[in-house]
Short mmCIF file of C-alpha atoms and ligand atoms in Angstrom, two decimals:
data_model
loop_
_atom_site.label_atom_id
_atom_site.label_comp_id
_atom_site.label_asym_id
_atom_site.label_seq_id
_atom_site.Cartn_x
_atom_site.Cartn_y
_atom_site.Cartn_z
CA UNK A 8 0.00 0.00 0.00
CA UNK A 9 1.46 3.64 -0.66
CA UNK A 10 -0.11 5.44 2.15
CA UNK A 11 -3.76 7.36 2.17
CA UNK A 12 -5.67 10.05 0.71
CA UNK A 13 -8.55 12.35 1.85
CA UNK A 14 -12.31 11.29 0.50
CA UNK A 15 -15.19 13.60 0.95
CA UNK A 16 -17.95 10.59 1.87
CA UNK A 17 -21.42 11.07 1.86
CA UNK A 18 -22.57 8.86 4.66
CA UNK A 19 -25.92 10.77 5.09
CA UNK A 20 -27.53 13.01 2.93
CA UNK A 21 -27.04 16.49 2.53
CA UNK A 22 -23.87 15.87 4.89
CA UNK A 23 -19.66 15.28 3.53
CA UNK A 24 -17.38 13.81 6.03
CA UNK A 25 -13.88 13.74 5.44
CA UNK A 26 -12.15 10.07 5.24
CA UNK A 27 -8.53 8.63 4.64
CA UNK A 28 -8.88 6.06 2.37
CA UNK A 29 -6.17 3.94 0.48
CA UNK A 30 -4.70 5.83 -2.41
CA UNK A 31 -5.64 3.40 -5.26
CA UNK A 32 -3.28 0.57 -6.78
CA UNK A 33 -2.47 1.33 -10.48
CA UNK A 34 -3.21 -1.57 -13.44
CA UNK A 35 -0.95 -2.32 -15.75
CA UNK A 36 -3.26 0.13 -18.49
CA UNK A 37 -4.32 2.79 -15.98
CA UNK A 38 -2.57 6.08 -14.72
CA UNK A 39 -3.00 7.55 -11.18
CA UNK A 40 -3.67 11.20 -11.66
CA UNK A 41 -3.31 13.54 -8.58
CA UNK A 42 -6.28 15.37 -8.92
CA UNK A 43 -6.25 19.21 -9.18
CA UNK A 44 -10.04 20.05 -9.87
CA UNK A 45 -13.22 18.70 -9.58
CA UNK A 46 -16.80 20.80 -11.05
CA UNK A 47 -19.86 20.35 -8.60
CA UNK A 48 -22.45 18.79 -11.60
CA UNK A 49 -26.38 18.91 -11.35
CA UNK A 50 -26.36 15.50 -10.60
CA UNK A 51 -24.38 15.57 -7.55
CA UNK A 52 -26.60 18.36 -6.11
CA UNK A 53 -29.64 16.32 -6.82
CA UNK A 54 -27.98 12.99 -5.09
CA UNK A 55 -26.53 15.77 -2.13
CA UNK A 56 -30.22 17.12 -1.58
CA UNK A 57 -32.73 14.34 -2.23
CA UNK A 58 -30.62 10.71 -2.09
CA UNK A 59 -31.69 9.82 -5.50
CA UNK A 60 -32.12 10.35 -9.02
CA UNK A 61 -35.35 9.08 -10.64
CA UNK A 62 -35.22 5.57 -9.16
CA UNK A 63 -32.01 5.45 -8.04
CA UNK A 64 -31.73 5.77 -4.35
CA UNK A 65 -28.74 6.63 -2.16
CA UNK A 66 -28.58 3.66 -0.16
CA UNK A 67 -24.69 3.61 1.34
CA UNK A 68 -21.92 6.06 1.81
CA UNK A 69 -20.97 7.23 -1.52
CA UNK A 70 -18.60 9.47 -3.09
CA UNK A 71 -19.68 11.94 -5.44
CA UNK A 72 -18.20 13.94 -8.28
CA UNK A 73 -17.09 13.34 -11.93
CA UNK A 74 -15.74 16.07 -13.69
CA UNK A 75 -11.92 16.03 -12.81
CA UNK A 76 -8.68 17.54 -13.79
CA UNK A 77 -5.35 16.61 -12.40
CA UNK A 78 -1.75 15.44 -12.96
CA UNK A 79 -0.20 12.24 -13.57
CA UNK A 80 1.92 11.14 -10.58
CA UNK A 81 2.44 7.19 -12.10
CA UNK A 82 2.06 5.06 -14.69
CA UNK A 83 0.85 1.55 -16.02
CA UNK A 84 3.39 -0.60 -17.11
CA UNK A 85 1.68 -0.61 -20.32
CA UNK A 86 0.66 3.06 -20.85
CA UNK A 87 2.98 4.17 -23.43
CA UNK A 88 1.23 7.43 -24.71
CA UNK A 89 1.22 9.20 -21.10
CA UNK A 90 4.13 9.97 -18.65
CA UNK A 91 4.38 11.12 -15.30
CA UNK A 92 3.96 15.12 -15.10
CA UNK A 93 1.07 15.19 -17.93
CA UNK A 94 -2.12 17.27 -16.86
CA UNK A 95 -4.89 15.60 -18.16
CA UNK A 96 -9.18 15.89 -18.06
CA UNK A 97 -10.20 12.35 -16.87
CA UNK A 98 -13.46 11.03 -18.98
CA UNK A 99 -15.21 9.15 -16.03
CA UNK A 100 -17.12 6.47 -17.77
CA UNK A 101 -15.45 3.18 -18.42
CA UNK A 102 -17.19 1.84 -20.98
CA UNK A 103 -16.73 -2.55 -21.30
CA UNK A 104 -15.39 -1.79 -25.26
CA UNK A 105 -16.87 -5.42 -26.03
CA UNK A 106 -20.70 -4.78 -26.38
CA UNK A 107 -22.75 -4.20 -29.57
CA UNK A 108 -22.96 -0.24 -28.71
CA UNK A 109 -19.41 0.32 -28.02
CA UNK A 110 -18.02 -1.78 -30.85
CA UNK A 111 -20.13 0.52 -33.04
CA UNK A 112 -18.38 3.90 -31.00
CA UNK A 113 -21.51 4.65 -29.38
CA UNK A 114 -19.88 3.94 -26.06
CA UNK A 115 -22.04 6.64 -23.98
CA UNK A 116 -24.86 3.90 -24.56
CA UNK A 117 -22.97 1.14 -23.17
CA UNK A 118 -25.19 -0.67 -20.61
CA UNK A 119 -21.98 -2.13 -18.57
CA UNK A 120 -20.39 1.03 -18.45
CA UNK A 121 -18.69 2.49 -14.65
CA UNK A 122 -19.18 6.21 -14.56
CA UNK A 123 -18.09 7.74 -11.40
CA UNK A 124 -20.89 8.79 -8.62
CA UNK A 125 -23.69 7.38 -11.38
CA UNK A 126 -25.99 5.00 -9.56
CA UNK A 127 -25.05 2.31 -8.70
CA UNK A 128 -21.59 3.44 -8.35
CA UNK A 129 -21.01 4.85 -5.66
CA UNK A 130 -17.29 5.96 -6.15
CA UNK A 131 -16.55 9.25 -7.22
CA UNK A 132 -13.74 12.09 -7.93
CA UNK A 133 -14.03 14.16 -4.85
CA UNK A 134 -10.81 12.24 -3.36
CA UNK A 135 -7.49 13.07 -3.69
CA UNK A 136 -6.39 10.60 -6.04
CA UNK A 137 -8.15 8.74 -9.20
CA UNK A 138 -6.33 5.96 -10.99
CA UNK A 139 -7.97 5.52 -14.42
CA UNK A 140 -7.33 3.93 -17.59
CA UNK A 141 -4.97 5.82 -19.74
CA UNK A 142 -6.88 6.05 -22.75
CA UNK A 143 -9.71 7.71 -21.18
CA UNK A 144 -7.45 10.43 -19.75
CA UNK A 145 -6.84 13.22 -22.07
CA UNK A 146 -3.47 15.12 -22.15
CA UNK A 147 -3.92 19.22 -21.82
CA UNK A 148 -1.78 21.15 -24.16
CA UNK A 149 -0.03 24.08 -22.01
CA UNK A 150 -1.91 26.74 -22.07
CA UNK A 151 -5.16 24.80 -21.37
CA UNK A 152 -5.43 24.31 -17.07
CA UNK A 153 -6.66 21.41 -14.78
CA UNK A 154 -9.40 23.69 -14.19
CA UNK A 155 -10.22 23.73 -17.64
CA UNK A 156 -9.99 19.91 -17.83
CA UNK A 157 -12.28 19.42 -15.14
CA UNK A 158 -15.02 21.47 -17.01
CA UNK A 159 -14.38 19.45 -20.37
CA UNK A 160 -16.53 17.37 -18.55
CA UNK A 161 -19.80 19.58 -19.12
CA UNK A 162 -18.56 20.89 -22.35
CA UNK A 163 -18.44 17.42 -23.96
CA UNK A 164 -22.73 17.01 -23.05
CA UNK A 165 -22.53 20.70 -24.55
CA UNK A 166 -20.79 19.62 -27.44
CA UNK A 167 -22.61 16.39 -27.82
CA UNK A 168 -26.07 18.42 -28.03
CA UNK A 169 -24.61 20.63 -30.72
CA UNK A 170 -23.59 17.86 -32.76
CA UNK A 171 -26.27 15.55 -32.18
CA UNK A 172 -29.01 18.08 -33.22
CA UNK A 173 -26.49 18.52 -36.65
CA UNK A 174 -26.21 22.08 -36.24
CA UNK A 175 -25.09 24.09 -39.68
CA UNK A 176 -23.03 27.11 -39.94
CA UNK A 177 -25.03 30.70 -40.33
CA UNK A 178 -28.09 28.51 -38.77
CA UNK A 179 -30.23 30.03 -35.49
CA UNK A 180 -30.72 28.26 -32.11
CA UNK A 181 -32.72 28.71 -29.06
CA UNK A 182 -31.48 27.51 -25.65
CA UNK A 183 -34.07 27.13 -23.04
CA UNK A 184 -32.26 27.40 -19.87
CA UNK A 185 -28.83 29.18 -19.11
CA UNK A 186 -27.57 26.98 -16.18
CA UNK A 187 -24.63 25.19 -16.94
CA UNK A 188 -25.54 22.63 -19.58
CA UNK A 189 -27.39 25.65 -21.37
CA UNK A 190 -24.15 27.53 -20.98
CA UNK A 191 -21.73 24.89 -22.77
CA UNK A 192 -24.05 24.36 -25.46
CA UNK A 193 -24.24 27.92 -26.24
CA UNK A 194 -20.23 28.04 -26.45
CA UNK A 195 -20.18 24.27 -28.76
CA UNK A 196 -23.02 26.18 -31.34
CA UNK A 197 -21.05 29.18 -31.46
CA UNK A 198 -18.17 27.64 -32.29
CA UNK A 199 -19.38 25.33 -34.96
CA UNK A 200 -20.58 28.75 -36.52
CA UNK A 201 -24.45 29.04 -35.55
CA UNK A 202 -24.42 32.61 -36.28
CA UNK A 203 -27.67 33.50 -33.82
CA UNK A 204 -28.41 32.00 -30.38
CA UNK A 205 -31.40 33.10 -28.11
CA UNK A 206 -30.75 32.32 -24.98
CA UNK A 207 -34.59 31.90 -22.56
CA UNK A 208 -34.53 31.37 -18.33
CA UNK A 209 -36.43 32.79 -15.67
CA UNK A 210 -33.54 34.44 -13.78
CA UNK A 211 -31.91 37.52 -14.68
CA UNK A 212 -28.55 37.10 -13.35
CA UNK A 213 -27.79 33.48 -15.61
CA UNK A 214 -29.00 35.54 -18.57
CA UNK A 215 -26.67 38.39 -17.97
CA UNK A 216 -24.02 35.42 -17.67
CA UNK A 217 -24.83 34.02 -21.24
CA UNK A 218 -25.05 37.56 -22.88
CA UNK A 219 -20.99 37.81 -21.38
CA UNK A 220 -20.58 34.65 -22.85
CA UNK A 221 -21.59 35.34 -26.77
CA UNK A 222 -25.33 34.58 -26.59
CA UNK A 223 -26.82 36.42 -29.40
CA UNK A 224 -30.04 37.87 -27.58
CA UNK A 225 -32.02 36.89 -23.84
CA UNK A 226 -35.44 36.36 -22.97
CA UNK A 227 -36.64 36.69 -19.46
CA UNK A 228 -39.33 34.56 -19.03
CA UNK A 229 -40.71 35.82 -15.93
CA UNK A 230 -41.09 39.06 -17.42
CA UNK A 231 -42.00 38.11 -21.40
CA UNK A 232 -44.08 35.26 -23.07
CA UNK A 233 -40.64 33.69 -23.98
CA UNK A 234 -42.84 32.11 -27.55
CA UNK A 235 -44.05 35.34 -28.93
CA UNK A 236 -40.48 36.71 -28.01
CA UNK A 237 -38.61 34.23 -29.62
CA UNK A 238 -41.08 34.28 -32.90
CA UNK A 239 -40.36 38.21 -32.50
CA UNK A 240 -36.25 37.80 -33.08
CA UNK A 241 -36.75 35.33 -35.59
CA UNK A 242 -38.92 37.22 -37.63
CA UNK A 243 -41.61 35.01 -36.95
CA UNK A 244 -40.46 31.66 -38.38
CA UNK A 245 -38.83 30.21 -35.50
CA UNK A 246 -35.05 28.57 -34.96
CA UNK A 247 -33.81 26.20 -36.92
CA UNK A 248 -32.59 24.35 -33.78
CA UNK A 249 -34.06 24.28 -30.10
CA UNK A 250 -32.38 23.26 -26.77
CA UNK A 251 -34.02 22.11 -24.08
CA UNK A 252 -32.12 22.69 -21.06
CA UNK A 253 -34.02 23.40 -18.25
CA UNK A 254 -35.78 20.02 -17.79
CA UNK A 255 -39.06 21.84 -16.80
CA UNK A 256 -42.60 20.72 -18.58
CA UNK A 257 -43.36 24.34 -19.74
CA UNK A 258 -40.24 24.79 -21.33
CA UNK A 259 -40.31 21.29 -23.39
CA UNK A 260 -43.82 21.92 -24.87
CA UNK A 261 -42.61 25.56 -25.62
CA UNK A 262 -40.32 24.02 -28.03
CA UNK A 263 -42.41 23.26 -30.27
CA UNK A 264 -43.70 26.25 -30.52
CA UNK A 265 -40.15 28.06 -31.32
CA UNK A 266 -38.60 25.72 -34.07
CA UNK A 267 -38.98 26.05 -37.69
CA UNK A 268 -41.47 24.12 -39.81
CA UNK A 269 -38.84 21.66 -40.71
CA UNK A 270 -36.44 22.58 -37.54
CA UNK A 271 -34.83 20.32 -34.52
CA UNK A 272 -35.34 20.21 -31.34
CA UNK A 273 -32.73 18.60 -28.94
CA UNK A 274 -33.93 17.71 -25.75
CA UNK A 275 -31.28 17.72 -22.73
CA UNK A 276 -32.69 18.89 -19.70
CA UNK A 277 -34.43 15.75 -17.39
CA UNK A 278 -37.44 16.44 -15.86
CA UNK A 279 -38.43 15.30 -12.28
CA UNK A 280 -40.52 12.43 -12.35
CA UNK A 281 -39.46 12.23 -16.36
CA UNK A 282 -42.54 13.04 -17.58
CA UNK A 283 -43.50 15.93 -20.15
CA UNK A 284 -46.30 16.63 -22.77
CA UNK A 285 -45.76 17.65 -26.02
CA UNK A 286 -47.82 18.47 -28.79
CA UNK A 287 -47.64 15.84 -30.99
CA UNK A 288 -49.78 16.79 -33.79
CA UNK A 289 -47.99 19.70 -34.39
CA UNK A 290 -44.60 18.24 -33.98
CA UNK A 291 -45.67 16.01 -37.36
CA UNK A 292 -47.48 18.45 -38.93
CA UNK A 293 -44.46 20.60 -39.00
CA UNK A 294 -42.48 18.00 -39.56
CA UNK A 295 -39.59 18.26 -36.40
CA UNK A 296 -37.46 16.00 -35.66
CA UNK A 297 -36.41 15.47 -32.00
CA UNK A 298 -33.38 14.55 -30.68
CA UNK A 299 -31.84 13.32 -27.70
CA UNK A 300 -28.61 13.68 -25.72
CA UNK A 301 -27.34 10.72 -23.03
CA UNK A 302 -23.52 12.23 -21.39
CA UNK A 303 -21.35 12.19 -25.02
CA UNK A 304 -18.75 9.77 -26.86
CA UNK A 305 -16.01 10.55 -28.61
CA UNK A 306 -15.61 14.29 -28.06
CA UNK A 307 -12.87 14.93 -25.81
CA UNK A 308 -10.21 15.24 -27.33
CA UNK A 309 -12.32 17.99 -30.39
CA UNK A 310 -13.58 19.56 -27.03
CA UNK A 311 -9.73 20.28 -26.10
CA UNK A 312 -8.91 21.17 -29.02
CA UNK A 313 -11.43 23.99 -29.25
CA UNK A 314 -10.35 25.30 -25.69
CA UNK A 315 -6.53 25.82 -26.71
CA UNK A 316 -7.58 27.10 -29.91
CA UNK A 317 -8.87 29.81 -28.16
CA UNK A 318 -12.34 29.72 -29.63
CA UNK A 319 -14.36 28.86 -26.68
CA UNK A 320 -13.36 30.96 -23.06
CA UNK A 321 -14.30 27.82 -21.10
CA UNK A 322 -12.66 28.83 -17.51
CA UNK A 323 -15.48 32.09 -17.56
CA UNK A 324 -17.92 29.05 -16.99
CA UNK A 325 -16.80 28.71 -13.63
CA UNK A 326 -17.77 30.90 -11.36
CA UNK A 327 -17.16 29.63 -8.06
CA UNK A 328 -14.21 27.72 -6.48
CA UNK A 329 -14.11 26.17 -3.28
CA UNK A 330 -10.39 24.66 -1.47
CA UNK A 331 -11.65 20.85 -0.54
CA UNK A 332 -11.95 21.27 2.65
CA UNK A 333 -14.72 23.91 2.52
CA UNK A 334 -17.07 21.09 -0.05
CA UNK A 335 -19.52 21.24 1.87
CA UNK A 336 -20.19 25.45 1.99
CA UNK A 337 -19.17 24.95 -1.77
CA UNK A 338 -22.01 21.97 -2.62
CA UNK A 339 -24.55 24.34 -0.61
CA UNK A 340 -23.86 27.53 -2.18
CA UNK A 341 -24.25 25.65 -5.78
CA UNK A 342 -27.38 24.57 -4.53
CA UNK A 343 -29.05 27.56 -2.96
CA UNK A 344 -27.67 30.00 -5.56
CA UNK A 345 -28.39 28.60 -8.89
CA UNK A 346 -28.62 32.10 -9.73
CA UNK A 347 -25.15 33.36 -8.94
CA UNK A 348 -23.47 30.12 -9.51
CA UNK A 349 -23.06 28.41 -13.09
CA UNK A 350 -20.60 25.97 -11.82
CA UNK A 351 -18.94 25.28 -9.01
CA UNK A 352 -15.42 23.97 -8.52
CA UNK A 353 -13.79 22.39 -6.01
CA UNK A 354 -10.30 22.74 -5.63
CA UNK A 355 -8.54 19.31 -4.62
CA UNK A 356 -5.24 20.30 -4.76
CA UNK A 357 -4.30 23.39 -2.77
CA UNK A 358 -1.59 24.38 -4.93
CA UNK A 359 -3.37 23.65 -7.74
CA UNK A 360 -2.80 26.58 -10.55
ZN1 ZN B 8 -21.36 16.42 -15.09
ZN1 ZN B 9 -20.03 -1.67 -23.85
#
């Protein structure tokens, strides 16, 4: 054994406790990263405040967290593409690579696949230490940080949206909801070249946050009927491509309402219980097609890649960062201020850059 780490455990809800636990023996095709960053996601808050996720129940301590960054303190024997000192984003599903879905590289649908703090797994990235197979650990060119590689996390379901609706260049999108999902997919479409992106929530300061961040226009919808405003900046026609975001029933049968005859709508956003109307008669007689978005494959390393080209200012997506030891004021602030806070970040490392 080579000594302990700290674990943030959640052996109640709603509560962290701090735990040493072993650091983690390396195989022979995994890397142990030191971890520098880890983002608070939607899903922890959910499994923080309630204990479950549709019908998956917190039953035992579990650790949550899954969007790290870090450093590579040792090596596999048979990692030959990664050395010790490379800062890397950490993809945390382990997909099996030997079902019918991830032989055909749609690994995100893998039914055997481990992703960290995802029912039932109940290990997560809000520890000290991770080890990890090598090739899902993604090596950060220099002048992209650990804090950027823990939000590649987010931007790759961002990213995966934008793609998956097949969003052109010159095109217009609506996002309904500007939380942190709604955020990333803003920054993918605008950097695949959708030329005009309305962004719709209920709370001021998020839309100020997405109007910094290159949206296009911003509809309050506490203050405006968010259809007639949207039909209003697109000249009444609608957007080629809707997001849904916000996971709320109003806001998926809105969509309908603001696409194009002919126009996508991609839904991301869960609801509670997972149920939603939609008009369906109008959805054909318009012909829409729907789409849908489960976490992302294969987009890493183009996510990266868009970050050091300098194209998409992904660090302005975090907003808050907490030193590990204060998780617990971070985890509540993230969920009490959903209006100051697009993401939260907790900082593993304290001498992380
Ligand atoms: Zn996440
Ligand atoms: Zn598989």
């Amino acid at each position: 054994m080579k000594g302990t780490m700290k674990a943030a455990v959640m052996n109640q809800i709603g509560k962290f406790d701090f735990e040493e636990r072993p650091i983690p023996e390396v195989k022979d095709d995994e890397v142990l990263v030191k971890l520098d960053y880890v983002g608070i996601c939607g899903s922890d808050m959910h499994l923080f405040e309630d204990g479950y996720i549709g019908e998956n129940h917190v039953t035992k301590p579990m650790i949550l967290g899954h969007e790290p960054g870090g450093v590579i303190v040792e090596t596999g024997k048979d990692v030959t593409d990664l050395k010790v000192g490379d800062r890397v984003a950490i993809e945390p599903g382990i997909p099996c690579w030997k079902c019918e879905y991830c032989k055909s590289g749609r690994y995100n649908l893998c039914p055997n696949v481990y992703f960290y703090a995802s029912l039932p797994v109940t290990e997560g990235a809000f520890v000290e230490y991770l080890s990890h197979p090598a090739n899902l650990c993604y090596r950060l060119p220099d002048n992209v940080s650990t804090l950027e590689g823990a939000l590649m996390e987010p931007l790759a379901v961002g990213f995966h949206a934008a793609l998956q609706s097949g969003a052109q260049v010159g095109s217009t999108a609506v996002i309904l909801g500007a939380g942190c999902i709604g955020l990333v997919t803003m920054l993918a479409l605008k950097s695949m070249g959708v030329s005009t992106i309305i962004v719709v929530d209920l709370m001021q300061n998020r839309l100020n946050r997405a109007l910094s961040l290159g949206a296009t226009s911003i509809v309050n919808a506490k203050e405006n009927d968010s259809v007639q405003e949207v039909l209003k900046l697109t000249h009444g026609g609608g957007a080629d491509y809707v997001f849904e975001t916000a996971g709320s029933e109003v806001t998926i049968f809105q969509t309908a309402k603001m696409v194009k005859r002919g126009g996508t709508i991609t839904l991301v956003g869960y609801t509670k219980d997972g149920i939603a109307k939609m008009n369906v008669n109008w959805l054909i007689d318009n012909e829409i097609t729907i789409k849908t978005v489960f976490r992302y494959r294969n987009i890493y390393p183009k996510a990266i890649a868009a970050v050091a080209n300098g194209i998409i200012p992904l660090k302005k997506i975090a907003s808050d960062i907490y030193d590990f030891k204060d998780i617990q004021a971070g985890m509540e602030h993230a969920i009490h201020d959903k209006d100051k806070v697009s993401k939260c970040v907790i900082r593993i490392n304290p001498d992380a850059q």
